[in-house]
């Protein structure tokens, strides 16, 4: 039977358990948990194409083993000191790793999403995200609307007023992308948003989808892999708040998607 470190090397190109999860060796318990959730979302066997299921299953099992070691204080200490793991005392591949995963991260519901949105909108957290999006996007409203969680085209006017206040108080630079945006570009953005909303409604009817999390995911899968990745990012932030034991959110990198 292949040892855990060898499996990590084969599947993740590293025998460093921390690198497999994408964290530093001094990561806190909460950081480890969030990292495990983030990486496991990408390889969960239910989230990949049929031809990728076998490798995804192996990665998912390996990630479970990695986390089970690092979340155990004594076993983590042994690994930190020696760089080795006790393969004989690691749960086997046939353990129900999916059940283990679901015990750690509860399934996000539409109600959770609505609660998150209600708490997030007009909060200090949203304002911080808006300011960061404005600065990183250099005033590009399209980037802002992609970056800030839960927002839609209907939030644009509200965001614009807030940013104008910040500019007046010299809290943020006055980027030309923002202050000199053409009316034509604004109208194009509104038309695009309306078309996407109409397309989403048509697809919901076509697929017979309701107002559930699974339905939302199915709709996004229908629209392509990029949308699927955006939903995973958004659900990850919700899982951190409602199922992962924290309050911070995962953000996409610059020019990335959000919800």
PDB file of N, CA, C and O in Angstrom, residues 94-161:
ATOM      1  N   UNK A  94     -10.892   3.176   2.394  1.00  0.00           N
ATOM      2  CA  UNK A  94     -12.311   2.833   2.340  1.00  0.00           C
ATOM      3  C   UNK A  94     -13.126   3.483   3.470  1.00  0.00           C
ATOM      4  O   UNK A  94     -14.324   3.237   3.596  1.00  0.00           O
ATOM      5  N   UNK A  95     -12.478   4.290   4.296  1.00  0.00           N
ATOM      6  CA  UNK A  95     -13.247   5.056   5.273  1.00  0.00           C
ATOM      7  C   UNK A  95     -14.185   5.996   4.511  1.00  0.00           C
ATOM      8  O   UNK A  95     -13.861   6.457   3.415  1.00  0.00           O
ATOM      9  N   UNK A  96     -15.328   6.301   5.078  1.00  0.00           N
ATOM     10  CA  UNK A  96     -16.257   7.213   4.421  1.00  0.00           C
ATOM     11  C   UNK A  96     -15.767   8.648   4.617  1.00  0.00           C
ATOM     12  O   UNK A  96     -16.203   9.362   5.517  1.00  0.00           O
ATOM     13  N   UNK A  97     -14.831   9.054   3.737  1.00  0.00           N
ATOM     14  CA  UNK A  97     -14.235  10.372   3.855  1.00  0.00           C
ATOM     15  C   UNK A  97     -15.246  11.472   3.547  1.00  0.00           C
ATOM     16  O   UNK A  97     -15.137  12.590   4.044  1.00  0.00           O
ATOM     17  N   UNK A  98     -16.241  11.156   2.713  1.00  0.00           N
ATOM     18  CA  UNK A  98     -17.263  12.147   2.420  1.00  0.00           C
ATOM     19  C   UNK A  98     -18.094  12.450   3.672  1.00  0.00           C
ATOM     20  O   UNK A  98     -18.433  13.606   3.946  1.00  0.00           O
ATOM     21  N   UNK A  99     -18.401  11.404   4.434  1.00  0.00           N
ATOM     22  CA  UNK A  99     -19.145  11.603   5.678  1.00  0.00           C
ATOM     23  C   UNK A  99     -18.310  12.416   6.667  1.00  0.00           C
ATOM     24  O   UNK A  99     -18.820  13.312   7.350  1.00  0.00           O
ATOM     25  N   UNK A 100     -17.013  12.089   6.736  1.00  0.00           N
ATOM     26  CA  UNK A 100     -16.088  12.835   7.590  1.00  0.00           C
ATOM     27  C   UNK A 100     -16.096  14.313   7.194  1.00  0.00           C
ATOM     28  O   UNK A 100     -16.156  15.208   8.045  1.00  0.00           O
ATOM     29  N   UNK A 101     -16.064  14.576   5.892  1.00  0.00           N
ATOM     30  CA  UNK A 101     -16.046  15.940   5.357  1.00  0.00           C
ATOM     31  C   UNK A 101     -17.329  16.670   5.737  1.00  0.00           C
ATOM     32  O   UNK A 101     -17.309  17.813   6.162  1.00  0.00           O
ATOM     33  N   UNK A 102     -18.458  15.988   5.617  1.00  0.00           N
ATOM     34  CA  UNK A 102     -19.747  16.631   5.887  1.00  0.00           C
ATOM     35  C   UNK A 102     -19.970  16.870   7.387  1.00  0.00           C
ATOM     36  O   UNK A 102     -20.741  17.750   7.763  1.00  0.00           O
ATOM     37  N   UNK A 103     -19.309  16.102   8.225  1.00  0.00           N
ATOM     38  CA  UNK A 103     -19.378  16.367   9.657  1.00  0.00           C
ATOM     39  C   UNK A 103     -18.678  17.684   9.986  1.00  0.00           C
ATOM     40  O   UNK A 103     -19.050  18.387  10.929  1.00  0.00           O
ATOM     41  N   UNK A 104     -17.659  18.008   9.200  1.00  0.00           N
ATOM     42  CA  UNK A 104     -16.902  19.237   9.422  1.00  0.00           C
ATOM     43  C   UNK A 104     -17.571  20.448   8.785  1.00  0.00           C
ATOM     44  O   UNK A 104     -17.544  21.552   9.327  1.00  0.00           O
ATOM     45  N   UNK A 105     -18.167  20.239   7.623  1.00  0.00           N
ATOM     46  CA  UNK A 105     -18.733  21.351   6.859  1.00  0.00           C
ATOM     47  C   UNK A 105     -20.180  21.050   6.500  1.00  0.00           C
ATOM     48  O   UNK A 105     -20.444  20.236   5.623  1.00  0.00           O
ATOM     49  N   UNK A 106     -21.064  21.690   7.177  1.00  0.00           N
ATOM     50  CA  UNK A 106     -22.480  21.430   6.913  1.00  0.00           C
ATOM     51  C   UNK A 106     -22.861  21.947   5.530  1.00  0.00           C
ATOM     52  O   UNK A 106     -22.243  22.864   4.999  1.00  0.00           O
ATOM     53  N   UNK A 107     -23.898  21.373   4.966  1.00  0.00           N
ATOM     54  CA  UNK A 107     -24.359  21.774   3.647  1.00  0.00           C
ATOM     55  C   UNK A 107     -24.974  23.166   3.726  1.00  0.00           C
ATOM     56  O   UNK A 107     -25.806  23.451   4.582  1.00  0.00           O
ATOM     57  N   UNK A 108     -24.540  24.047   2.809  1.00  0.00           N
ATOM     58  CA  UNK A 108     -25.057  25.404   2.789  1.00  0.00           C
ATOM     59  C   UNK A 108     -26.429  25.426   2.131  1.00  0.00           C
ATOM     60  O   UNK A 108     -26.633  24.834   1.070  1.00  0.00           O
ATOM     61  N   UNK A 109     -27.374  26.089   2.757  1.00  0.00           N
ATOM     62  CA  UNK A 109     -28.731  26.165   2.242  1.00  0.00           C
ATOM     63  C   UNK A 109     -29.003  27.549   1.656  1.00  0.00           C
ATOM     64  O   UNK A 109     -28.252  28.504   1.906  1.00  0.00           O
ATOM     65  N   UNK A 110     -30.095  27.661   0.910  1.00  0.00           N
ATOM     66  CA  UNK A 110     -30.499  28.952   0.380  1.00  0.00           C
ATOM     67  C   UNK A 110     -30.774  29.926   1.526  1.00  0.00           C
ATOM     68  O   UNK A 110     -30.474  31.123   1.429  1.00  0.00           O
ATOM     69  N   UNK A 111     -31.306  29.405   2.627  1.00  0.00           N
ATOM     70  CA  UNK A 111     -31.577  30.250   3.787  1.00  0.00           C
ATOM     71  C   UNK A 111     -30.281  30.838   4.346  1.00  0.00           C
ATOM     72  O   UNK A 111     -30.231  32.001   4.754  1.00  0.00           O
ATOM     73  N   UNK A 112     -29.208  30.025   4.353  1.00  0.00           N
ATOM     74  CA  UNK A 112     -27.901  30.524   4.787  1.00  0.00           C
ATOM     75  C   UNK A 112     -27.435  31.669   3.890  1.00  0.00           C
ATOM     76  O   UNK A 112     -26.889  32.673   4.362  1.00  0.00           O
ATOM     77  N   UNK A 113     -27.629  31.492   2.595  1.00  0.00           N
ATOM     78  CA  UNK A 113     -27.220  32.515   1.638  1.00  0.00           C
ATOM     79  C   UNK A 113     -27.982  33.808   1.896  1.00  0.00           C
ATOM     80  O   UNK A 113     -27.409  34.903   1.907  1.00  0.00           O
ATOM     81  N   UNK A 114     -29.281  33.689   2.125  1.00  0.00           N
ATOM     82  CA  UNK A 114     -30.099  34.879   2.386  1.00  0.00           C
ATOM     83  C   UNK A 114     -29.684  35.553   3.688  1.00  0.00           C
ATOM     84  O   UNK A 114     -29.632  36.787   3.767  1.00  0.00           O
ATOM     85  N   UNK A 115     -29.401  34.760   4.707  1.00  0.00           N
ATOM     86  CA  UNK A 115     -28.961  35.323   5.983  1.00  0.00           C
ATOM     87  C   UNK A 115     -27.623  36.042   5.838  1.00  0.00           C
ATOM     88  O   UNK A 115     -27.416  37.130   6.388  1.00  0.00           O
ATOM     89  N   UNK A 116     -26.716  35.405   5.111  1.00  0.00           N
ATOM     90  CA  UNK A 116     -25.397  35.994   4.876  1.00  0.00           C
ATOM     91  C   UNK A 116     -25.540  37.328   4.158  1.00  0.00           C
ATOM     92  O   UNK A 116     -24.917  38.327   4.534  1.00  0.00           O
ATOM     93  N   UNK A 117     -26.379  37.357   3.135  1.00  0.00           N
ATOM     94  CA  UNK A 117     -26.570  38.580   2.354  1.00  0.00           C
ATOM     95  C   UNK A 117     -27.165  39.689   3.216  1.00  0.00           C
ATOM     96  O   UNK A 117     -26.738  40.844   3.149  1.00  0.00           O
ATOM     97  N   UNK A 118     -28.138  39.337   4.052  1.00  0.00           N
ATOM     98  CA  UNK A 118     -28.785  40.332   4.919  1.00  0.00           C
ATOM     99  C   UNK A 118     -27.785  40.929   5.906  1.00  0.00           C
ATOM    100  O   UNK A 118     -27.809  42.139   6.180  1.00  0.00           O
ATOM    101  N   UNK A 119     -26.896  40.107   6.448  1.00  0.00           N
ATOM    102  CA  UNK A 119     -25.902  40.574   7.410  1.00  0.00           C
ATOM    103  C   UNK A 119     -24.781  41.350   6.724  1.00  0.00           C
ATOM    104  O   UNK A 119     -24.215  42.289   7.293  1.00  0.00           O
ATOM    105  N   UNK A 120     -24.458  40.953   5.505  1.00  0.00           N
ATOM    106  CA  UNK A 120     -23.298  41.508   4.811  1.00  0.00           C
ATOM    107  C   UNK A 120     -23.575  42.877   4.213  1.00  0.00           C
ATOM    108  O   UNK A 120     -22.757  43.800   4.326  1.00  0.00           O
ATOM    109  N   UNK A 121     -24.739  43.038   3.588  1.00  0.00           N
ATOM    110  CA  UNK A 121     -25.028  44.290   2.897  1.00  0.00           C
ATOM    111  C   UNK A 121     -25.094  45.457   3.878  1.00  0.00           C
ATOM    112  O   UNK A 121     -25.717  45.381   4.926  1.00  0.00           O
ATOM    113  N   UNK A 122     -24.389  46.555   3.497  1.00  0.00           N
ATOM    114  CA  UNK A 122     -24.312  47.784   4.280  1.00  0.00           C
ATOM    115  C   UNK A 122     -23.573  47.591   5.612  1.00  0.00           C
ATOM    116  O   UNK A 122     -23.698  48.406   6.521  1.00  0.00           O
ATOM    117  N   UNK A 123     -22.812  46.511   5.712  1.00  0.00           N
ATOM    118  CA  UNK A 123     -22.003  46.272   6.911  1.00  0.00           C
ATOM    119  C   UNK A 123     -20.609  46.868   6.720  1.00  0.00           C
ATOM    120  O   UNK A 123     -20.216  47.251   5.610  1.00  0.00           O
ATOM    121  N   UNK A 124     -19.835  46.937   7.808  1.00  0.00           N
ATOM    122  CA  UNK A 124     -18.444  47.388   7.703  1.00  0.00           C
ATOM    123  C   UNK A 124     -17.654  46.462   6.794  1.00  0.00           C
ATOM    124  O   UNK A 124     -16.749  46.901   6.073  1.00  0.00           O
ATOM    125  N   UNK A 125     -17.989  45.187   6.841  1.00  0.00           N
ATOM    126  CA  UNK A 125     -17.295  44.210   6.006  1.00  0.00           C
ATOM    127  C   UNK A 125     -17.508  44.514   4.524  1.00  0.00           C
ATOM    128  O   UNK A 125     -16.565  44.474   3.733  1.00  0.00           O
ATOM    129  N   UNK A 126     -18.736  44.840   4.147  1.00  0.00           N
ATOM    130  CA  UNK A 126     -19.005  45.175   2.753  1.00  0.00           C
ATOM    131  C   UNK A 126     -18.280  46.449   2.360  1.00  0.00           C
ATOM    132  O   UNK A 126     -17.709  46.539   1.260  1.00  0.00           O
ATOM    133  N   UNK A 127     -18.270  47.446   3.251  1.00  0.00           N
ATOM    134  CA  UNK A 127     -17.579  48.694   2.952  1.00  0.00           C
ATOM    135  C   UNK A 127     -16.084  48.473   2.741  1.00  0.00           C
ATOM    136  O   UNK A 127     -15.480  49.059   1.841  1.00  0.00           O
ATOM    137  N   UNK A 128     -15.486  47.626   3.568  1.00  0.00           N
ATOM    138  CA  UNK A 128     -14.066  47.310   3.407  1.00  0.00           C
ATOM    139  C   UNK A 128     -13.813  46.617   2.070  1.00  0.00           C
ATOM    140  O   UNK A 128     -12.828  46.911   1.381  1.00  0.00           O
ATOM    141  N   UNK A 129     -14.711  45.695   1.723  1.00  0.00           N
ATOM    142  CA  UNK A 129     -14.569  44.991   0.443  1.00  0.00           C
ATOM    143  C   UNK A 129     -14.744  45.948  -0.736  1.00  0.00           C
ATOM    144  O   UNK A 129     -14.034  45.854  -1.740  1.00  0.00           O
ATOM    145  N   UNK A 130     -15.700  46.856  -0.605  1.00  0.00           N
ATOM    146  CA  UNK A 130     -15.937  47.840  -1.665  1.00  0.00           C
ATOM    147  C   UNK A 130     -14.722  48.723  -1.859  1.00  0.00           C
ATOM    148  O   UNK A 130     -14.293  48.989  -2.991  1.00  0.00           O
ATOM    149  N   UNK A 131     -14.142  49.191  -0.762  1.00  0.00           N
ATOM    150  CA  UNK A 131     -12.964  50.052  -0.857  1.00  0.00           C
ATOM    151  C   UNK A 131     -11.780  49.303  -1.483  1.00  0.00           C
ATOM    152  O   UNK A 131     -11.077  49.843  -2.343  1.00  0.00           O
ATOM    153  N   UNK A 132     -11.610  48.047  -1.074  1.00  0.00           N
ATOM    154  CA  UNK A 132     -10.525  47.250  -1.639  1.00  0.00           C
ATOM    155  C   UNK A 132     -10.747  47.006  -3.125  1.00  0.00           C
ATOM    156  O   UNK A 132      -9.810  47.082  -3.927  1.00  0.00           O
ATOM    157  N   UNK A 133     -11.987  46.724  -3.507  1.00  0.00           N
ATOM    158  CA  UNK A 133     -12.302  46.482  -4.915  1.00  0.00           C
ATOM    159  C   UNK A 133     -12.088  47.738  -5.742  1.00  0.00           C
ATOM    160  O   UNK A 133     -11.573  47.682  -6.868  1.00  0.00           O
ATOM    161  N   UNK A 134     -12.482  48.885  -5.195  1.00  0.00           N
ATOM    162  CA  UNK A 134     -12.308  50.158  -5.902  1.00  0.00           C
ATOM    163  C   UNK A 134     -10.826  50.437  -6.160  1.00  0.00           C
ATOM    164  O   UNK A 134     -10.436  50.832  -7.267  1.00  0.00           O
ATOM    165  N   UNK A 135     -10.007  50.215  -5.133  1.00  0.00           N
ATOM    166  CA  UNK A 135      -8.574  50.502  -5.269  1.00  0.00           C
ATOM    167  C   UNK A 135      -7.887  49.484  -6.180  1.00  0.00           C
ATOM    168  O   UNK A 135      -7.136  49.847  -7.091  1.00  0.00           O
ATOM    169  N   UNK A 136      -8.160  48.191  -5.962  1.00  0.00           N
ATOM    170  CA  UNK A 136      -7.509  47.158  -6.778  1.00  0.00           C
ATOM    171  C   UNK A 136      -7.965  47.221  -8.233  1.00  0.00           C
ATOM    172  O   UNK A 136      -7.193  46.966  -9.154  1.00  0.00           O
ATOM    173  N   UNK A 137      -9.229  47.550  -8.442  1.00  0.00           N
ATOM    174  CA  UNK A 137      -9.758  47.644  -9.800  1.00  0.00           C
ATOM    175  C   UNK A 137      -9.560  49.007 -10.417  1.00  0.00           C
ATOM    176  O   UNK A 137     -10.002  49.244 -11.544  1.00  0.00           O
ATOM    177  N   UNK A 138      -8.895  49.909  -9.678  1.00  0.00           N
ATOM    178  CA  UNK A 138      -8.610  51.266 -10.148  1.00  0.00           C
ATOM    179  C   UNK A 138      -9.868  51.949 -10.662  1.00  0.00           C
ATOM    180  O   UNK A 138      -9.869  52.608 -11.702  1.00  0.00           O
ATOM    181  N   UNK A 139     -10.954  51.771  -9.886  1.00  0.00           N
ATOM    182  CA  UNK A 139     -12.192  52.468 -10.197  1.00  0.00           C
ATOM    183  C   UNK A 139     -13.079  51.806 -11.221  1.00  0.00           C
ATOM    184  O   UNK A 139     -14.131  52.349 -11.579  1.00  0.00           O
ATOM    185  N   UNK A 140     -12.694  50.647 -11.712  1.00  0.00           N
ATOM    186  CA  UNK A 140     -13.488  49.937 -12.724  1.00  0.00           C
ATOM    187  C   UNK A 140     -14.738  49.348 -12.067  1.00  0.00           C
ATOM    188  O   UNK A 140     -14.653  48.406 -11.286  1.00  0.00           O
ATOM    189  N   UNK A 141     -15.912  49.883 -12.401  1.00  0.00           N
ATOM    190  CA  UNK A 141     -17.148  49.438 -11.772  1.00  0.00           C
ATOM    191  C   UNK A 141     -17.465  47.984 -12.096  1.00  0.00           C
ATOM    192  O   UNK A 141     -18.043  47.266 -11.260  1.00  0.00           O
ATOM    193  N   UNK A 142     -17.101  47.530 -13.260  1.00  0.00           N
ATOM    194  CA  UNK A 142     -17.350  46.130 -13.613  1.00  0.00           C
ATOM    195  C   UNK A 142     -16.562  45.200 -12.688  1.00  0.00           C
ATOM    196  O   UNK A 142     -17.070  44.161 -12.250  1.00  0.00           O
ATOM    197  N   UNK A 143     -15.329  45.572 -12.383  1.00  0.00           N
ATOM    198  CA  UNK A 143     -14.528  44.783 -11.458  1.00  0.00           C
ATOM    199  C   UNK A 143     -15.128  44.828 -10.056  1.00  0.00           C
ATOM    200  O   UNK A 143     -15.203  43.817  -9.361  1.00  0.00           O
ATOM    201  N   UNK A 144     -15.583  46.012  -9.652  1.00  0.00           N
ATOM    202  CA  UNK A 144     -16.186  46.171  -8.327  1.00  0.00           C
ATOM    203  C   UNK A 144     -17.401  45.254  -8.186  1.00  0.00           C
ATOM    204  O   UNK A 144     -17.560  44.563  -7.174  1.00  0.00           O
ATOM    205  N   UNK A 145     -18.259  45.227  -9.192  1.00  0.00           N
ATOM    206  CA  UNK A 145     -19.469  44.416  -9.133  1.00  0.00           C
ATOM    207  C   UNK A 145     -19.162  42.921  -9.169  1.00  0.00           C
ATOM    208  O   UNK A 145     -19.979  42.106  -8.738  1.00  0.00           O
ATOM    209  N   UNK A 146     -18.001  42.556  -9.690  1.00  0.00           N
ATOM    210  CA  UNK A 146     -17.582  41.156  -9.668  1.00  0.00           C
ATOM    211  C   UNK A 146     -16.972  40.786  -8.330  1.00  0.00           C
ATOM    212  O   UNK A 146     -17.120  39.667  -7.851  1.00  0.00           O
ATOM    213  N   UNK A 147     -16.304  41.727  -7.720  1.00  0.00           N
ATOM    214  CA  UNK A 147     -15.505  41.439  -6.530  1.00  0.00           C
ATOM    215  C   UNK A 147     -16.334  41.410  -5.252  1.00  0.00           C
ATOM    216  O   UNK A 147     -16.154  40.538  -4.403  1.00  0.00           O
ATOM    217  N   UNK A 148     -17.224  42.387  -5.073  1.00  0.00           N
ATOM    218  CA  UNK A 148     -17.973  42.517  -3.821  1.00  0.00           C
ATOM    219  C   UNK A 148     -19.058  41.439  -3.763  1.00  0.00           C
ATOM    220  O   UNK A 148     -19.877  41.313  -4.667  1.00  0.00           O
ATOM    221  N   UNK A 149     -19.074  40.696  -2.686  1.00  0.00           N
ATOM    222  CA  UNK A 149     -20.022  39.594  -2.548  1.00  0.00           C
ATOM    223  C   UNK A 149     -21.467  40.078  -2.548  1.00  0.00           C
ATOM    224  O   UNK A 149     -21.775  41.170  -2.055  1.00  0.00           O
ATOM    225  N   UNK A 150     -22.346  39.247  -3.099  1.00  0.00           N
ATOM    226  CA  UNK A 150     -23.809  39.437  -3.028  1.00  0.00           C
ATOM    227  C   UNK A 150     -24.335  40.611  -3.836  1.00  0.00           C
ATOM    228  O   UNK A 150     -25.548  40.821  -3.881  1.00  0.00           O
ATOM    229  N   UNK A 151     -23.475  41.393  -4.466  1.00  0.00           N
ATOM    230  CA  UNK A 151     -23.978  42.583  -5.139  1.00  0.00           C
ATOM    231  C   UNK A 151     -24.523  42.259  -6.526  1.00  0.00           C
ATOM    232  O   UNK A 151     -24.191  41.247  -7.133  1.00  0.00           O
ATOM    233  N   UNK A 152     -25.382  43.148  -7.002  1.00  0.00           N
ATOM    234  CA  UNK A 152     -25.943  43.061  -8.347  1.00  0.00           C
ATOM    235  C   UNK A 152     -25.857  44.439  -8.981  1.00  0.00           C
ATOM    236  O   UNK A 152     -25.398  45.401  -8.351  1.00  0.00           O
ATOM    237  N   UNK A 153     -26.345  44.540 -10.204  1.00  0.00           N
ATOM    238  CA  UNK A 153     -26.341  45.829 -10.888  1.00  0.00           C
ATOM    239  C   UNK A 153     -27.150  46.861 -10.107  1.00  0.00           C
ATOM    240  O   UNK A 153     -26.901  48.063 -10.192  1.00  0.00           O
ATOM    241  N   UNK A 154     -28.111  46.395  -9.307  1.00  0.00           N
ATOM    242  CA  UNK A 154     -28.947  47.313  -8.518  1.00  0.00           C
ATOM    243  C   UNK A 154     -28.159  48.019  -7.422  1.00  0.00           C
ATOM    244  O   UNK A 154     -28.604  49.040  -6.883  1.00  0.00           O
ATOM    245  N   UNK A 155     -26.987  47.461  -7.067  1.00  0.00           N
ATOM    246  CA  UNK A 155     -26.151  48.077  -6.018  1.00  0.00           C
ATOM    247  C   UNK A 155     -25.227  49.151  -6.575  1.00  0.00           C
ATOM    248  O   UNK A 155     -24.558  49.853  -5.804  1.00  0.00           O
ATOM    249  N   UNK A 156     -25.182  49.291  -7.886  1.00  0.00           N
ATOM    250  CA  UNK A 156     -24.227  50.215  -8.491  1.00  0.00           C
ATOM    251  C   UNK A 156     -24.437  51.653  -8.027  1.00  0.00           C
ATOM    252  O   UNK A 156     -23.467  52.352  -7.674  1.00  0.00           O
ATOM    253  N   UNK A 157     -25.667  52.116  -8.024  1.00  0.00           N
ATOM    254  CA  UNK A 157     -25.938  53.507  -7.611  1.00  0.00           C
ATOM    255  C   UNK A 157     -25.522  53.732  -6.163  1.00  0.00           C
ATOM    256  O   UNK A 157     -24.940  54.775  -5.820  1.00  0.00           O
ATOM    257  N   UNK A 158     -25.808  52.755  -5.301  1.00  0.00           N
ATOM    258  CA  UNK A 158     -25.422  52.861  -3.882  1.00  0.00           C
ATOM    259  C   UNK A 158     -23.910  52.905  -3.743  1.00  0.00           C
ATOM    260  O   UNK A 158     -23.358  53.730  -2.981  1.00  0.00           O
ATOM    261  N   UNK A 159     -23.215  52.029  -4.468  1.00  0.00           N
ATOM    262  CA  UNK A 159     -21.752  52.021  -4.415  1.00  0.00           C
ATOM    263  C   UNK A 159     -21.174  53.342  -4.919  1.00  0.00           C
ATOM    264  O   UNK A 159     -20.205  53.867  -4.356  1.00  0.00           O
ATOM    265  N   UNK A 160     -21.768  53.880  -5.983  1.00  0.00           N
ATOM    266  CA  UNK A 160     -21.269  55.119  -6.569  1.00  0.00           C
ATOM    267  C   UNK A 160     -21.335  56.268  -5.566  1.00  0.00           C
ATOM    268  O   UNK A 160     -20.388  57.053  -5.432  1.00  0.00           O
ATOM    269  N   UNK A 161     -22.432  56.384  -4.837  1.00  0.00           N
ATOM    270  CA  UNK A 161     -22.578  57.440  -3.831  1.00  0.00           C
ATOM    271  C   UNK A 161     -21.530  57.298  -2.727  1.00  0.00           C
ATOM    272  O   UNK A 161     -20.932  58.284  -2.281  1.00  0.00           O
TER     273      UNK A 161
END
